[in-house]
Short mmCIF file of C-alpha atoms in Angstrom, two decimals:
data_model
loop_
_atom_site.label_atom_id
_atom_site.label_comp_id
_atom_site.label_asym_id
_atom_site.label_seq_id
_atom_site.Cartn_x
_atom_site.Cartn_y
_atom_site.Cartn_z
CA UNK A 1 -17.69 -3.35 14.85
CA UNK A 2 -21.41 -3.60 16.48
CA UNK A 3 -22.05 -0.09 14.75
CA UNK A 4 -23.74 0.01 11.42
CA UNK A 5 -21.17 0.88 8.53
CA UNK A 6 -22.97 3.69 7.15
CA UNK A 7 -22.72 5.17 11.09
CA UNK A 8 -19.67 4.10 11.11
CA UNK A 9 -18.29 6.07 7.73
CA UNK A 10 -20.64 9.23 8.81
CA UNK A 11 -18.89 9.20 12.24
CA UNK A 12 -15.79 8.96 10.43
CA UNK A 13 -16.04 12.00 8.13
CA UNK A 14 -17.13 13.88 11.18
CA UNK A 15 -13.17 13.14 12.79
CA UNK A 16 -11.69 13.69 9.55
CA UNK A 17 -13.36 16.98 8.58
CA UNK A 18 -12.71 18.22 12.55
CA UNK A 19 -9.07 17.38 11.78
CA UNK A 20 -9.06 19.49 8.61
CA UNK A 21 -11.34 22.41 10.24
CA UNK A 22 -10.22 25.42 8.71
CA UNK A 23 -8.69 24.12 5.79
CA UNK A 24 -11.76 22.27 3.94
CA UNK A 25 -15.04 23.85 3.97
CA UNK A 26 -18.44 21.85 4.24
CA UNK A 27 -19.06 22.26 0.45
CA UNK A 28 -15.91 20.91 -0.68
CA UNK A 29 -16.35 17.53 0.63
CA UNK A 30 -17.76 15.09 -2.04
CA UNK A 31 -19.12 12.08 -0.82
CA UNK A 32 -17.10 9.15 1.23
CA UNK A 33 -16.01 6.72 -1.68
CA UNK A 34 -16.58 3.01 0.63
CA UNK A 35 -16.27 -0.17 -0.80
CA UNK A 36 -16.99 -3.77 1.16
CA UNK A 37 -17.44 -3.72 4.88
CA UNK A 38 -15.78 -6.91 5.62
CA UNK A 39 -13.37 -9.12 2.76
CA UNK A 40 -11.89 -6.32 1.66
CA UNK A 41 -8.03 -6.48 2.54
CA UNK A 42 -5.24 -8.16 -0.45
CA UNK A 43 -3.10 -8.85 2.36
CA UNK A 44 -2.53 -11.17 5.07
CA UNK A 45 0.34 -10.26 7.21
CA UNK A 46 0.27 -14.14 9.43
CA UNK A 47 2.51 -14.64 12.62
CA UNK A 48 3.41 -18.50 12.59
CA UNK A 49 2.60 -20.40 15.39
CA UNK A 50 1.77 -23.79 16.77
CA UNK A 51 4.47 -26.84 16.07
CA UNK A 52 6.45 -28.48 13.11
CA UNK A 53 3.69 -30.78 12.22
CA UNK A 54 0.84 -28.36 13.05
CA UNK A 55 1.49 -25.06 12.47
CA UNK A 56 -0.87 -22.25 13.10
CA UNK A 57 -1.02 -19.24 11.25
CA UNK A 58 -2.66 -16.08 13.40
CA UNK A 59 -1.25 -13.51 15.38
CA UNK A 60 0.52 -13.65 19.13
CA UNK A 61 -1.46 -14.23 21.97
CA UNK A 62 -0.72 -11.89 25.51
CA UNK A 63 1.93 -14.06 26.20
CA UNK A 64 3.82 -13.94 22.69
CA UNK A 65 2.62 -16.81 21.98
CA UNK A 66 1.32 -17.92 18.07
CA UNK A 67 -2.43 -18.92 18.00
CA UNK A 68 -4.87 -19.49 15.11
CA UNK A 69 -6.77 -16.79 13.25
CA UNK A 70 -9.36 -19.36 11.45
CA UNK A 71 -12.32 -17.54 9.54
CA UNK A 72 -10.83 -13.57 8.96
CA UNK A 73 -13.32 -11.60 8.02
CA UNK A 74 -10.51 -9.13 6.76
CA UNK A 75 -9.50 -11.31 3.55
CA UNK A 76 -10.40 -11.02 0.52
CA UNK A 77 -12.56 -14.30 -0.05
CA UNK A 78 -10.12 -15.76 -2.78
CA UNK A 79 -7.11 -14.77 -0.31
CA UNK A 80 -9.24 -16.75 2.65
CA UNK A 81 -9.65 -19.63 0.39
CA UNK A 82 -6.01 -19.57 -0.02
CA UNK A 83 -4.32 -19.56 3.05
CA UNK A 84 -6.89 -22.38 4.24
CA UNK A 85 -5.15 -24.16 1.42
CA UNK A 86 -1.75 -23.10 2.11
CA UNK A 87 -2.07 -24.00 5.98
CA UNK A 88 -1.19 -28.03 5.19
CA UNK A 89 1.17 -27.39 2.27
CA UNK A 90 3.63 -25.69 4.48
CA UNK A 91 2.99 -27.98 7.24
CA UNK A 92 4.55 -30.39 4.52
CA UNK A 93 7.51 -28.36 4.40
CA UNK A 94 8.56 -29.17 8.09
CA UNK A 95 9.75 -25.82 9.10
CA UNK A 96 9.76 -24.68 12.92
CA UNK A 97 7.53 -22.37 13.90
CA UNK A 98 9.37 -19.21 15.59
CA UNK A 99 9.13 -18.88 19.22
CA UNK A 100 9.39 -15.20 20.99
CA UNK A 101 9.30 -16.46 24.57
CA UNK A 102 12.57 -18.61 23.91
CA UNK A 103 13.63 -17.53 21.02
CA UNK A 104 13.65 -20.75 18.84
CA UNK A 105 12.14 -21.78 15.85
CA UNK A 106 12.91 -20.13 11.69
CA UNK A 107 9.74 -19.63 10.16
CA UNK A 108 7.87 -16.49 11.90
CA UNK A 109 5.74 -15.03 9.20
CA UNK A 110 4.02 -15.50 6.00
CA UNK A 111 2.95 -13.11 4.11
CA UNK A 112 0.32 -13.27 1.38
CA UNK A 113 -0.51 -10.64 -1.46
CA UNK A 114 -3.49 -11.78 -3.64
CA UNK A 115 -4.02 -10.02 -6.70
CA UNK A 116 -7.53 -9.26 -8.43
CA UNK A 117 -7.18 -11.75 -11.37
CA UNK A 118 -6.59 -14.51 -8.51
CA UNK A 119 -2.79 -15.12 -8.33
CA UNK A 120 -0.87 -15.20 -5.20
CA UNK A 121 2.43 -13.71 -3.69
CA UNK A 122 4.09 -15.51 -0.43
CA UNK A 123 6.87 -14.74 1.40
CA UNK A 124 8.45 -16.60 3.77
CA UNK A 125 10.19 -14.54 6.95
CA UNK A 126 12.49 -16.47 8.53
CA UNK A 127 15.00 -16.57 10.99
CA UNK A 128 18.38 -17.66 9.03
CA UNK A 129 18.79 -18.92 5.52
CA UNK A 130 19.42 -22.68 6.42
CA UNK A 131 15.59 -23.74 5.48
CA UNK A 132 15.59 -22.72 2.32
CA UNK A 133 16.03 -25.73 0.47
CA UNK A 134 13.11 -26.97 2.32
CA UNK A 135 10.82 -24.59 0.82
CA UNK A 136 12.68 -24.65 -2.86
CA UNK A 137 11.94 -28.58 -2.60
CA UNK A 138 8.08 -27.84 -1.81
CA UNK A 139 7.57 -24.88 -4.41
CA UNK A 140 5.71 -27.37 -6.60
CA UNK A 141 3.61 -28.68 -3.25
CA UNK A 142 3.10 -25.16 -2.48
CA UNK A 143 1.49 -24.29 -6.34
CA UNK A 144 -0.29 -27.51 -6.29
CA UNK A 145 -2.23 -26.54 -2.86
CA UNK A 146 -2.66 -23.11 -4.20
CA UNK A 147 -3.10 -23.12 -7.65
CA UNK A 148 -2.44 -19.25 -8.59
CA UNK A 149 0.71 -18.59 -7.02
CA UNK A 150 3.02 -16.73 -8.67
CA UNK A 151 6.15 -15.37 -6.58
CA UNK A 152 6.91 -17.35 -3.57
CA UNK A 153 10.36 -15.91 -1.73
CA UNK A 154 12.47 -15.48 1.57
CA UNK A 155 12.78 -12.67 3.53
CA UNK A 156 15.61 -13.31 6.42
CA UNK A 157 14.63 -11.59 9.66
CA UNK A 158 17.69 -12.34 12.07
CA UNK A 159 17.15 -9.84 14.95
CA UNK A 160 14.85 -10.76 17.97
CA UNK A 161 12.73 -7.43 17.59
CA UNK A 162 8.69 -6.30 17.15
CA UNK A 163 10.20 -5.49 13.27
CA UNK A 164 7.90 -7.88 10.27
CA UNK A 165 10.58 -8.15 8.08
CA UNK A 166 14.15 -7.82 7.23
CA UNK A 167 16.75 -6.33 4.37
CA UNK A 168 17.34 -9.32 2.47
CA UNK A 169 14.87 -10.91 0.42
CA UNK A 170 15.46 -14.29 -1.95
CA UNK A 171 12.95 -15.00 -4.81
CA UNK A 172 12.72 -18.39 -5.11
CA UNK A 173 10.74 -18.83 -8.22
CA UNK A 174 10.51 -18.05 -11.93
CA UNK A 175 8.80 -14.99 -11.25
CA UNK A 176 10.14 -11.62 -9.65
CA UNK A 177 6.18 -9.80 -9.69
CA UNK A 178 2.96 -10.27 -8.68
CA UNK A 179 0.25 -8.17 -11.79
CA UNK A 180 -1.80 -6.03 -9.79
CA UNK A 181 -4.82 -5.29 -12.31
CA UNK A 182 -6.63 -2.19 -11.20
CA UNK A 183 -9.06 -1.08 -14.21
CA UNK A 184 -6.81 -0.17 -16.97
CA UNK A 185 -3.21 -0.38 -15.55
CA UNK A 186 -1.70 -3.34 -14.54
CA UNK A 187 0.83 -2.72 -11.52
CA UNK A 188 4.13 -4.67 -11.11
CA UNK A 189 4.76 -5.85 -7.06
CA UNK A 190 7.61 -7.24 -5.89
CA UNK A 191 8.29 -8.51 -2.51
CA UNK A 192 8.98 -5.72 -0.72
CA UNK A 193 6.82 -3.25 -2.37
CA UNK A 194 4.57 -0.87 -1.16
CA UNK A 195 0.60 -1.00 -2.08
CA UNK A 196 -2.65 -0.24 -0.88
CA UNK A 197 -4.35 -3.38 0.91
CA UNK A 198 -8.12 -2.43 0.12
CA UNK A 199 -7.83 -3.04 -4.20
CA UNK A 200 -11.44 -1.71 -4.17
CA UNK A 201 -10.88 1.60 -3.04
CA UNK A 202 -7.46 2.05 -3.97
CA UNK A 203 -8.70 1.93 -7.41
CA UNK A 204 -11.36 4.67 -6.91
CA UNK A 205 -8.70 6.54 -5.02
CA UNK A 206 -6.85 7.24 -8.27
CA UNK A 207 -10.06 7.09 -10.77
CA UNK A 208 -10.84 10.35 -8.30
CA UNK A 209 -6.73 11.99 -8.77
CA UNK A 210 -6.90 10.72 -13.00
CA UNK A 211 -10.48 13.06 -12.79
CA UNK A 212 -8.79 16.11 -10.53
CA UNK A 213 -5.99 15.89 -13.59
CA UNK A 214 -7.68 15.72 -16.53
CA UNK A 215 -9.75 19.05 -14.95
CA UNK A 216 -6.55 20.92 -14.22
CA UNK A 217 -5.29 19.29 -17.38
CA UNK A 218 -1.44 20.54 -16.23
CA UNK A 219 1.64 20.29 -18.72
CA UNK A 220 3.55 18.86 -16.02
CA UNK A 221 2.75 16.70 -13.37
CA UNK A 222 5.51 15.56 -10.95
CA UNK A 223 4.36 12.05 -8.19
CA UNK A 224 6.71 12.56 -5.06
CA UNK A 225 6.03 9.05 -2.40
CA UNK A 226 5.10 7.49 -5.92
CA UNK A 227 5.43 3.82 -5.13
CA UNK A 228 4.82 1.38 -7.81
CA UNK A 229 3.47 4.49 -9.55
CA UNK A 230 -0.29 4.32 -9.07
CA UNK A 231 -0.96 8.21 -9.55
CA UNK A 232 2.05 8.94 -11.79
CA UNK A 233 0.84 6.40 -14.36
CA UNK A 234 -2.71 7.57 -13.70
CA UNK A 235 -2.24 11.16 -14.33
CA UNK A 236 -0.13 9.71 -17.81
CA UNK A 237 -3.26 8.30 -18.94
CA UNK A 238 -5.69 11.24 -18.00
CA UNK A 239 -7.82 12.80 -20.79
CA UNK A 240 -6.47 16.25 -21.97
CA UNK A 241 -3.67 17.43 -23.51
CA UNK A 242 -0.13 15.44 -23.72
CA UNK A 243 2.26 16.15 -20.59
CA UNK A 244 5.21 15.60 -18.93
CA UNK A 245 4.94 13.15 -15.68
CA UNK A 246 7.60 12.17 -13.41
CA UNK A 247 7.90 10.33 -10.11
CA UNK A 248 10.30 10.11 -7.08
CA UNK A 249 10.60 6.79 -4.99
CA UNK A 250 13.09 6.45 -2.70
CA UNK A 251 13.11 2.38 -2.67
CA UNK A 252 14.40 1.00 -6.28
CA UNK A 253 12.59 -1.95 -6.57
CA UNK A 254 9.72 0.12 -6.47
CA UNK A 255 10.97 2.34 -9.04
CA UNK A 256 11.44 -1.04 -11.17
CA UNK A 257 7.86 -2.05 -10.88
CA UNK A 258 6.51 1.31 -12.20
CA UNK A 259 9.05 1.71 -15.06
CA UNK A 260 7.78 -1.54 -16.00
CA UNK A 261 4.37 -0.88 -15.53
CA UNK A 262 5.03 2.47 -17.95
CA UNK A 263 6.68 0.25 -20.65
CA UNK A 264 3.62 -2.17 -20.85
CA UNK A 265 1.23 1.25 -21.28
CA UNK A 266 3.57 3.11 -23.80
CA UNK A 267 3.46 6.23 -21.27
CA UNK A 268 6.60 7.85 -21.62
CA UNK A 269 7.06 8.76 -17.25
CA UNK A 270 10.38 9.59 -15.78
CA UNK A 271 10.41 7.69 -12.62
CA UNK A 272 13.70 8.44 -10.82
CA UNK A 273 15.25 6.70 -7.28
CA UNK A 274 15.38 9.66 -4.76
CA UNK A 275 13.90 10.89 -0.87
CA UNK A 276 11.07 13.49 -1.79
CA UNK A 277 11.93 15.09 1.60
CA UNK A 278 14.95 16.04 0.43
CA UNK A 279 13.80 17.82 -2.72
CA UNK A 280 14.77 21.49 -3.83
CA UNK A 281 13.63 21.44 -7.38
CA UNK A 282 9.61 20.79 -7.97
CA UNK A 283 9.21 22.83 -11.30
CA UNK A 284 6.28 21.80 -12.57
CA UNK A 285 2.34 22.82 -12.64
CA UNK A 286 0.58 20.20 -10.79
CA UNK A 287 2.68 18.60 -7.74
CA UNK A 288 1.08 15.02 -6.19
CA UNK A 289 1.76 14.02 -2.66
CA UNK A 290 1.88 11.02 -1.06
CA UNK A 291 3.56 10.52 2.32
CA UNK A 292 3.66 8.01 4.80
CA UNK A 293 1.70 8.92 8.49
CA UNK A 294 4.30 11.54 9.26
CA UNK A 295 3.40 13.99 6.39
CA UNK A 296 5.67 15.92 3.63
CA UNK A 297 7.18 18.14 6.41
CA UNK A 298 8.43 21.43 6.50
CA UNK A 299 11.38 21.35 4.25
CA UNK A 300 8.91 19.89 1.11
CA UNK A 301 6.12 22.11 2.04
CA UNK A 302 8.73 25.02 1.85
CA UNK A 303 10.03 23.97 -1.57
CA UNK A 304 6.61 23.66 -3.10
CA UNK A 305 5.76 26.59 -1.55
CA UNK A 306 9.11 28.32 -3.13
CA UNK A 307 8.31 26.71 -6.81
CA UNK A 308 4.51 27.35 -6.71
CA UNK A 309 3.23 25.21 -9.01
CA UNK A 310 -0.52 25.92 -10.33
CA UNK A 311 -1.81 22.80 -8.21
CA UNK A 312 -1.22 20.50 -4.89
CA UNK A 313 -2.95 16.61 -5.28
CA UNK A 314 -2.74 15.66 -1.54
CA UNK A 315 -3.31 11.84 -0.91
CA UNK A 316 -2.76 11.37 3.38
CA UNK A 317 -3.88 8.78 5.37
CA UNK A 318 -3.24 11.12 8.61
CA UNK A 319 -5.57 13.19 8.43
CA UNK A 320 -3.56 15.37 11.32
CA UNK A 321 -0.15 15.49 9.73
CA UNK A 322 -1.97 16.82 6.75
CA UNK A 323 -2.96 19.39 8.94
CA UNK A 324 -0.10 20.46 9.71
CA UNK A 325 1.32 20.57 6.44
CA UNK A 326 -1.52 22.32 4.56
CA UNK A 327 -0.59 25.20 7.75
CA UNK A 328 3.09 25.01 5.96
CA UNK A 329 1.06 25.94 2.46
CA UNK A 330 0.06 29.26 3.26
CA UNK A 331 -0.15 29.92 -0.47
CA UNK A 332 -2.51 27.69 -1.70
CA UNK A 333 -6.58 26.73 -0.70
CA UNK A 334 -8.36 23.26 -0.80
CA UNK A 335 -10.74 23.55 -3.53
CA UNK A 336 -11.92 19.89 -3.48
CA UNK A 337 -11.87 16.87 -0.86
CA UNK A 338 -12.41 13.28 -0.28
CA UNK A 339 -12.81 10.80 2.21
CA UNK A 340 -11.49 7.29 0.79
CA UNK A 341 -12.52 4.31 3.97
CA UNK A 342 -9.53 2.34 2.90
CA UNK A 343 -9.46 0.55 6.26
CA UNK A 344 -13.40 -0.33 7.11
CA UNK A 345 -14.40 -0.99 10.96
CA UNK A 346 -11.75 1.38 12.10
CA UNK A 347 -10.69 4.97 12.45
CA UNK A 348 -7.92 4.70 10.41
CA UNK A 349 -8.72 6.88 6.92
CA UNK A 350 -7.16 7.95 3.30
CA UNK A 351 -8.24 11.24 2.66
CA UNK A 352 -7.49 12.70 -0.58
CA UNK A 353 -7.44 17.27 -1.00
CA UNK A 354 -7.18 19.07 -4.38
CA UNK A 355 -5.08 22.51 -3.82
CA UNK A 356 -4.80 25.88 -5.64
CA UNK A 357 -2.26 28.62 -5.57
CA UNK A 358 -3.54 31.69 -4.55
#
């Protein structure tokens, strides 16, 4: 963090573009797209420490223990504002803190979206559904001390593991989604949705695939790791001629946050409930990618590579796993590249790679 940005994005491109050596060619690299240094992150992911009547929200200590993370110079500045505001409110609510070493305690998390027009999504992990009255009672508490929240629920984390969250989650509100505003589309997230935490460069991210589009203008464009639909919808609303768009998510509430999202736009997108890993069938000209850290692997890279469509869009924040799979896609060349610094002050990256057949 003592190391200038700029040095610090330069020194970056330098282990992303020895990661992709072979593949991507000096030329093809347009410049690193970087937004804010510091403030930058939507997302505060908060283990709960400290007591009942003093609560701490931070991360754990070497001994497991909760302590305070005042003054995070991750956070957005509304979302900092926020969760100074939130700290007392559910201090009000008189829930236990969660304690590894012994095991005891409900509340172990919170964790807070914020959204670019200002409104707020919390959830509440806890141990065991018995304290949620206690936080139904203080919903109006809870809006009063932050006045743009918007979906407050319960996720129910039983197990005694290093795991965030669990399978069930409770919305305990009027409202099921948090409006994620990102220039002309308005996303849908629910609780336990998938989406970028830097809104800044997520939204050039897909100005840069809605430009690589409307250039390969395609009949057919087909969003496999879709999400909540951010390229899908993007490549809907890219200049050129009408076309078919679908997109495969293999969690459904996802799926119902980019239907929705489609509806509002009056973009006719198929977006369908299904593993992209498992796919046989990618018929159409332009296929966009984007996995998780592990990659497409070789049983996608084998079906694309069997259906050939005109075009690859390859979004990967592992910059080695795309590595590997671009050596599964013998048939097709990187024409263009991009370096997105999605996660500023360290190594992790989002690189985005335009491919042609042939």
């Amino acid at each position: 963090m003592e190391v200038p940005y700029p040095t610090q994005v330069t020194e970056l491109e330098s282990v992303v573009a020895d990661l992709l050596q072979g593949h991507v060619a000096d030329d093809q690299w347009s410049p690193p797209f970087v937004g804010a240094e510091s403030g930058f992150r939507n997302k505060a992911k908060l283990v709960v420490g400290g007591t009942k009547a003093a609560p701490t929200f931070g991360i754990l200590d070497a001994n497991l223990r909760g302590v305070a993370l005042p003054e995070c110079g991750l956070y957005e500045p509304q979302l900092a504002e926020a969760l100074d505001r939130l700290l007392p409110a559910v201090a009000d609510l008189g829930l236990v803190p969660y304690d590894v070493p012994t095991r005891q305690g409900e509340l172990k998390h919170l964790i807070v979206t914020g959204s670019p027009d200002g409104e707020l999504m919390t959830r509440f992990v806890l141990r065991s559904p018995g304290q949620l009255p206690r936080i139904r009672r203080g919903l109006g508490d809870l809006r009063s001390a932050a006045p743009g929240l918007r979906v407050v629920s319960a996720n129910i984390q039983p197990e005694h593991k290093a795991v965030l969250e669990g399978e069930e989650e409770i919305v305990l509100g009027e409202h099921e989604t948090l409006p994620m505003r990102l220039d002309d589309i308005t996303f849908h997230l629910r609780p336990r949705s998938f989406f970028q935490t830097n809104t800044v460069v997520a939204a050039g991210l897909y100005r840069q695939a809605r430009e690589w589009v409307s250039h390969i203008d395609p009949r057919s464009v087909l969003d496999l790791y879709c999400g909540v639909g951010g390229f899908a919808l993007n490549a809907a609303l890219a200049p050129g001629r009408a076309r078919r768009v679908d997109g495969v998510e293999v969690a459904p509430d996802a799926v119902a946050s980019a239907r929705r999202s489609a509806l509002e736009l009056g973009v006719d997108v198929g977006f369908e409930v299904g593993d992209a890993r498992a796919l046989t069938d990618v018929d159409h000209q332009l296929v966009v990618v984007n996995p998780p850290r592990r990659g497409i692997g070789a049983g996608l890279c084998a079906a694309i590579e069997s259906a050939a469509p005109d075009h690859v869009i390859y979004s990967s924040c592992n910059a080695a796993s795309l590595a590997r799979d671009l050596d599964a896609l013998p048939g097709y060349r990187v024409t263009r590249s991009r370096l997105f610094d999605m996660f500023p002050q360290t190594r992790h990256h989002e690189v985005i790679v335009l491919l042609e057949r042939g």
